[in-house]
Amino acid sequence: MTSSTSRAPGAGASTTSRRSCETADINGIENFWNQTKRHLRRFNDVPMHNFHLSLKECAWHFNILPASRLAMILREWLRL
């Protein structure tokens, strides 16, 4: 058996899946920032002391995008 064939089982698969996961994470981050920039462009200027709130709002909209799920969460909040 040569050194090139004496690889542990699944060694190549773990690096491949890790790369695809990293690519998916990077694409998700890029998608979030593009959506955030698009949203914040509607406002000419966001004051620095309110920027964290605007960013949290964008994250909330990005993570809870389907309207059906948003409506369900709002209904639950109204019950409280």
Backbone as ProteinMPNN parsed JSONL, in Angstrom:
{"seq_chain_A": "MTSSTSRAPGAGASTTSRRSCETADINGIENFWNQTKRHLRRFNDVPMHNFHLSLKECAWHFNILPASRLAMILREWLRL", "coords_chain_A": {"N_chain_A": [[0.845, -1.167, 0.0], [0.635, 2.168, -0.892], [1.711, 5.446, 0.188], [-0.049, 7.369, -0.752], [-2.478, 6.084, -0.967], [-3.105, 5.321, 1.561], [-5.032, 6.594, 3.211], [-7.135, 7.789, 5.805], [-10.429, 6.475, 6.25], [-13.045, 8.429, 4.906], [-11.679, 10.83, 5.136], [-11.326, 12.667, 3.029], [-13.952, 13.395, 2.59], [-14.717, 14.856, 4.832], [-13.267, 17.25, 4.622], [-14.318, 18.21, 2.253], [-17.056, 18.57, 2.888], [-16.753, 20.431, 4.902], [-15.731, 22.602, 3.497], [-17.908, 23.194, 1.809], [-19.753, 23.931, 3.718], [-18.5, 26.18, 4.826], [-18.553, 27.824, 2.57], [-21.316, 28.134, 2.271], [-21.849, 29.504, 4.652], [-20.401, 31.885, 4.22], [-21.741, 32.841, 1.951], [-24.232, 33.293, 3.088], [-23.643, 35.318, 4.919], [-22.764, 37.34, 3.183], [-25.147, 37.718, 1.783], [-26.784, 38.664, 3.856], [-25.499, 41.146, 4.485], [-25.752, 42.489, 2.034], [-28.547, 42.696, 1.834], [-29.009, 44.231, 4.128], [-27.604, 46.615, 3.542], [-29.125, 47.44, 1.35], [-31.567, 47.914, 2.601], [-30.891, 49.947, 4.448], [-30.167, 52.0, 2.768], [-32.411, 53.376, 2.127], [-32.727, 55.238, 4.039], [-31.267, 58.328, 4.525], [-29.319, 58.944, 6.399], [-28.14, 57.271, 9.181], [-28.05, 57.74, 12.53], [-25.159, 57.293, 14.592], [-25.617, 56.527, 17.255], [-27.978, 55.153, 17.045], [-27.499, 53.129, 15.303], [-26.971, 50.435, 16.015], [-29.5, 49.541, 16.695], [-30.847, 49.678, 14.252], [-29.365, 47.804, 12.848], [-29.958, 45.487, 14.311], [-32.685, 45.311, 13.738], [-32.571, 44.777, 10.993], [-31.3, 42.283, 11.079], [-33.27, 40.821, 12.374], [-35.362, 40.89, 10.493], [-34.061, 39.536, 8.431], [-33.654, 36.974, 9.496], [-36.227, 36.086, 10.11], [-37.931, 35.811, 7.746], [-40.146, 34.655, 6.161], [-43.514, 35.529, 5.597], [-45.668, 34.186, 6.751], [-44.597, 32.99, 9.022], [-43.756, 35.249, 10.383], [-46.24, 36.473, 10.903], [-47.302, 34.548, 12.631], [-45.558, 34.733, 14.848], [-46.004, 37.375, 15.646], [-48.707, 37.194, 16.407], [-48.435, 35.483, 18.612], [-46.976, 37.162, 20.3], [-48.864, 39.121, 20.808], [-50.646, 37.79, 22.401], [-49.366, 37.683, 24.824]], "CA_chain_A": [[0.0, 0.0, 0.0], [1.451, 3.378, -0.973], [1.29, 6.497, 1.118], [-1.159, 8.132, -1.315], [-3.734, 5.355, -0.786], [-3.293, 4.971, 2.971], [-5.759, 7.668, 3.841], [-8.194, 7.331, 6.698], [-11.736, 6.504, 5.591], [-13.821, 9.644, 5.116], [-10.847, 12.019, 5.329], [-11.637, 13.618, 1.971], [-15.333, 13.84, 2.711], [-14.856, 15.874, 5.869], [-12.786, 18.537, 4.114], [-15.262, 18.67, 1.24], [-18.254, 19.077, 3.55], [-16.373, 21.64, 5.631], [-15.631, 23.683, 2.513], [-19.247, 23.584, 1.367], [-20.372, 24.623, 4.851], [-17.899, 27.51, 4.895], [-19.071, 28.587, 1.44], [-22.692, 28.481, 2.597], [-21.803, 30.535, 5.677], [-19.96, 33.129, 3.601], [-22.832, 33.321, 1.106], [-25.27, 33.809, 3.969], [-23.179, 36.591, 5.47], [-22.81, 38.316, 2.091], [-26.548, 37.991, 1.526], [-27.265, 39.521, 4.943], [-24.969, 42.505, 4.35], [-26.369, 43.113, 0.859], [-29.919, 43.054, 2.195], [-28.931, 45.318, 5.106], [-27.248, 47.854, 2.837], [-30.281, 47.827, 0.543], [-32.576, 48.444, 3.518], [-30.439, 51.194, 5.069], [-30.055, 53.05, 1.749], [-33.649, 54.162, 2.112], [-32.537, 56.328, 4.994], [-30.06, 59.052, 4.121], [-28.306, 58.911, 7.443], [-28.526, 56.597, 10.415], [-27.14, 58.214, 13.58], [-24.329, 56.238, 15.191], [-26.189, 56.02, 18.505], [-29.113, 54.286, 16.714], [-27.113, 52.151, 14.281], [-27.118, 49.068, 16.518], [-30.915, 49.177, 16.624], [-31.141, 49.438, 12.839], [-28.727, 46.546, 12.493], [-30.749, 44.417, 14.917], [-33.921, 45.2, 12.972], [-32.233, 44.094, 9.74], [-31.044, 40.879, 11.411], [-34.56, 40.22, 12.683], [-36.053, 40.681, 9.217], [-33.331, 38.538, 7.66], [-33.828, 35.65, 10.095], [-37.648, 35.731, 10.146], [-38.381, 36.383, 6.496], [-41.461, 34.258, 5.636], [-44.609, 36.305, 6.174], [-46.514, 33.333, 7.58], [-43.938, 32.827, 10.316], [-43.806, 36.561, 11.026], [-47.595, 36.655, 11.423], [-47.464, 33.649, 13.767], [-44.813, 35.288, 15.976], [-46.711, 38.584, 16.112], [-49.895, 36.743, 17.126], [-47.992, 34.982, 19.916], [-46.605, 38.311, 21.127], [-50.085, 39.828, 21.21], [-51.264, 37.007, 23.48], [-48.658, 37.884, 26.101]], "C_chain_A": [[0.896, 1.237, 0.0], [0.91, 4.43, -0.032], [0.118, 7.298, 0.578], [-2.494, 7.418, -1.127], [-3.996, 5.002, 0.668], [-3.932, 6.121, 3.736], [-6.827, 7.101, 4.762], [-9.534, 7.412, 5.981], [-12.482, 7.793, 5.929], [-12.998, 10.896, 5.275], [-11.155, 13.073, 4.284], [-13.031, 14.185, 2.104], [-15.473, 14.948, 3.744], [-14.354, 17.22, 5.384], [-13.73, 19.086, 3.068], [-16.505, 19.254, 1.898], [-17.948, 20.346, 4.344], [-16.296, 22.823, 4.679], [-17.001, 24.13, 2.053], [-19.986, 24.321, 2.473], [-19.822, 26.03, 4.98], [-18.406, 28.386, 3.764], [-20.497, 29.021, 1.713], [-22.726, 29.58, 3.654], [-21.413, 31.877, 5.083], [-21.05, 33.696, 2.709], [-23.954, 33.905, 1.943], [-24.903, 35.155, 4.551], [-23.236, 37.671, 4.397], [-24.249, 38.69, 1.765], [-27.128, 38.915, 2.591], [-26.789, 40.957, 4.758], [-25.556, 43.208, 3.134], [-27.794, 43.547, 1.153], [-29.934, 44.22, 3.179], [-28.596, 46.638, 4.432], [-28.414, 48.366, 1.999], [-31.355, 48.468, 1.42], [-32.159, 49.817, 4.059], [-30.254, 52.319, 4.056], [-31.3, 53.92, 1.69], [-33.573, 55.35, 3.059], [-31.23, 57.024, 4.625], [-28.956, 58.926, 5.148], [-28.881, 58.214, 8.666], [-27.55, 57.074, 11.483], [-26.388, 57.052, 14.232], [-24.96, 55.68, 16.463], [-27.413, 55.139, 18.252], [-28.747, 53.168, 15.744], [-27.302, 50.717, 14.765], [-28.574, 48.613, 16.486], [-31.334, 48.886, 15.183], [-30.559, 48.108, 12.384], [-29.485, 45.351, 13.08], [-32.072, 44.22, 14.188], [-33.671, 44.462, 11.662], [-31.976, 42.608, 9.996], [-32.355, 40.159, 11.696], [-35.328, 39.921, 11.4], [-35.376, 39.602, 8.384], [-33.591, 37.133, 8.184], [-35.27, 35.18, 10.104], [-38.294, 36.321, 8.904], [-39.761, 35.93, 6.053], [-42.594, 34.988, 6.36], [-45.494, 35.459, 7.085], [-45.908, 33.157, 8.972], [-43.945, 34.15, 11.09], [-45.176, 36.799, 11.644], [-47.827, 35.781, 12.648], [-46.769, 34.216, 15.008], [-45.508, 36.521, 16.527], [-47.983, 38.221, 16.876], [-49.533, 36.228, 18.519], [-47.634, 36.142, 20.843], [-47.835, 39.06, 21.628], [-50.809, 39.095, 22.329], [-50.625, 37.263, 24.826], [-49.195, 39.006, 26.893]], "O_chain_A": [[1.817, 1.335, 0.811], [-0.205, 4.319, 0.478], [-0.647, 7.86, 1.362], [-3.54, 8.067, -1.125], [-5.04, 4.424, 0.97], [-3.431, 6.557, 4.773], [-7.361, 6.023, 4.499], [-9.753, 8.325, 5.184], [-12.543, 8.198, 7.089], [-13.566, 11.957, 5.53], [-11.239, 14.257, 4.61], [-13.264, 15.344, 1.762], [-16.257, 15.877, 3.556], [-14.957, 18.245, 5.702], [-13.93, 20.298, 2.993], [-16.961, 20.327, 1.505], [-18.794, 21.235, 4.444], [-16.743, 23.922, 5.009], [-17.241, 25.329, 1.918], [-20.763, 25.236, 2.198], [-20.576, 26.974, 5.215], [-18.665, 29.572, 3.971], [-20.861, 30.159, 1.419], [-23.546, 30.493, 3.564], [-22.023, 32.898, 5.401], [-21.27, 34.907, 2.703], [-24.564, 34.902, 1.556], [-25.753, 36.038, 4.667], [-23.697, 38.783, 4.655], [-24.54, 39.857, 1.499], [-27.875, 39.841, 2.274], [-27.585, 41.89, 4.861], [-25.833, 44.406, 3.193], [-28.205, 44.641, 0.767], [-30.783, 45.105, 3.074], [-29.222, 47.661, 4.71], [-28.665, 49.57, 1.94], [-31.98, 49.452, 1.022], [-32.973, 50.738, 4.122], [-30.189, 53.485, 4.446], [-31.243, 55.07, 1.253], [-34.278, 56.344, 2.887], [-30.205, 56.369, 4.436], [-27.782, 58.813, 4.794], [-29.977, 58.537, 9.123], [-26.347, 56.842, 11.364], [-26.935, 55.961, 14.396], [-24.85, 54.483, 16.727], [-27.85, 54.437, 19.165], [-29.596, 52.346, 15.399], [-27.751, 49.866, 13.996], [-28.852, 47.433, 16.274], [-32.092, 47.949, 14.931], [-31.19, 47.373, 11.623], [-29.634, 44.322, 12.42], [-32.534, 43.089, 14.035], [-34.471, 43.615, 11.264], [-32.396, 41.766, 9.203], [-32.528, 39.006, 11.299], [-35.88, 38.833, 11.239], [-36.053, 38.833, 7.702], [-33.734, 36.198, 7.397], [-35.515, 33.974, 10.106], [-39.116, 37.233, 9.002], [-40.524, 36.776, 5.587], [-42.619, 35.05, 7.589], [-46.012, 35.959, 8.083], [-46.622, 33.173, 9.975], [-44.119, 34.161, 12.308], [-45.274, 37.271, 12.777], [-48.473, 36.212, 13.603], [-47.333, 34.181, 16.102], [-45.592, 36.696, 17.743], [-48.307, 38.858, 17.878], [-50.239, 36.502, 19.49], [-47.951, 36.11, 22.032], [-47.841, 39.572, 22.747], [-51.513, 39.719, 23.123], [-51.264, 37.082, 25.862], [-48.696, 39.287, 27.983]]}, "name": "protein", "num_of_chains": 1, "seq": "MTSSTSRAPGAGASTTSRRSCETADINGIENFWNQTKRHLRRFNDVPMHNFHLSLKECAWHFNILPASRLAMILREWLRL"}
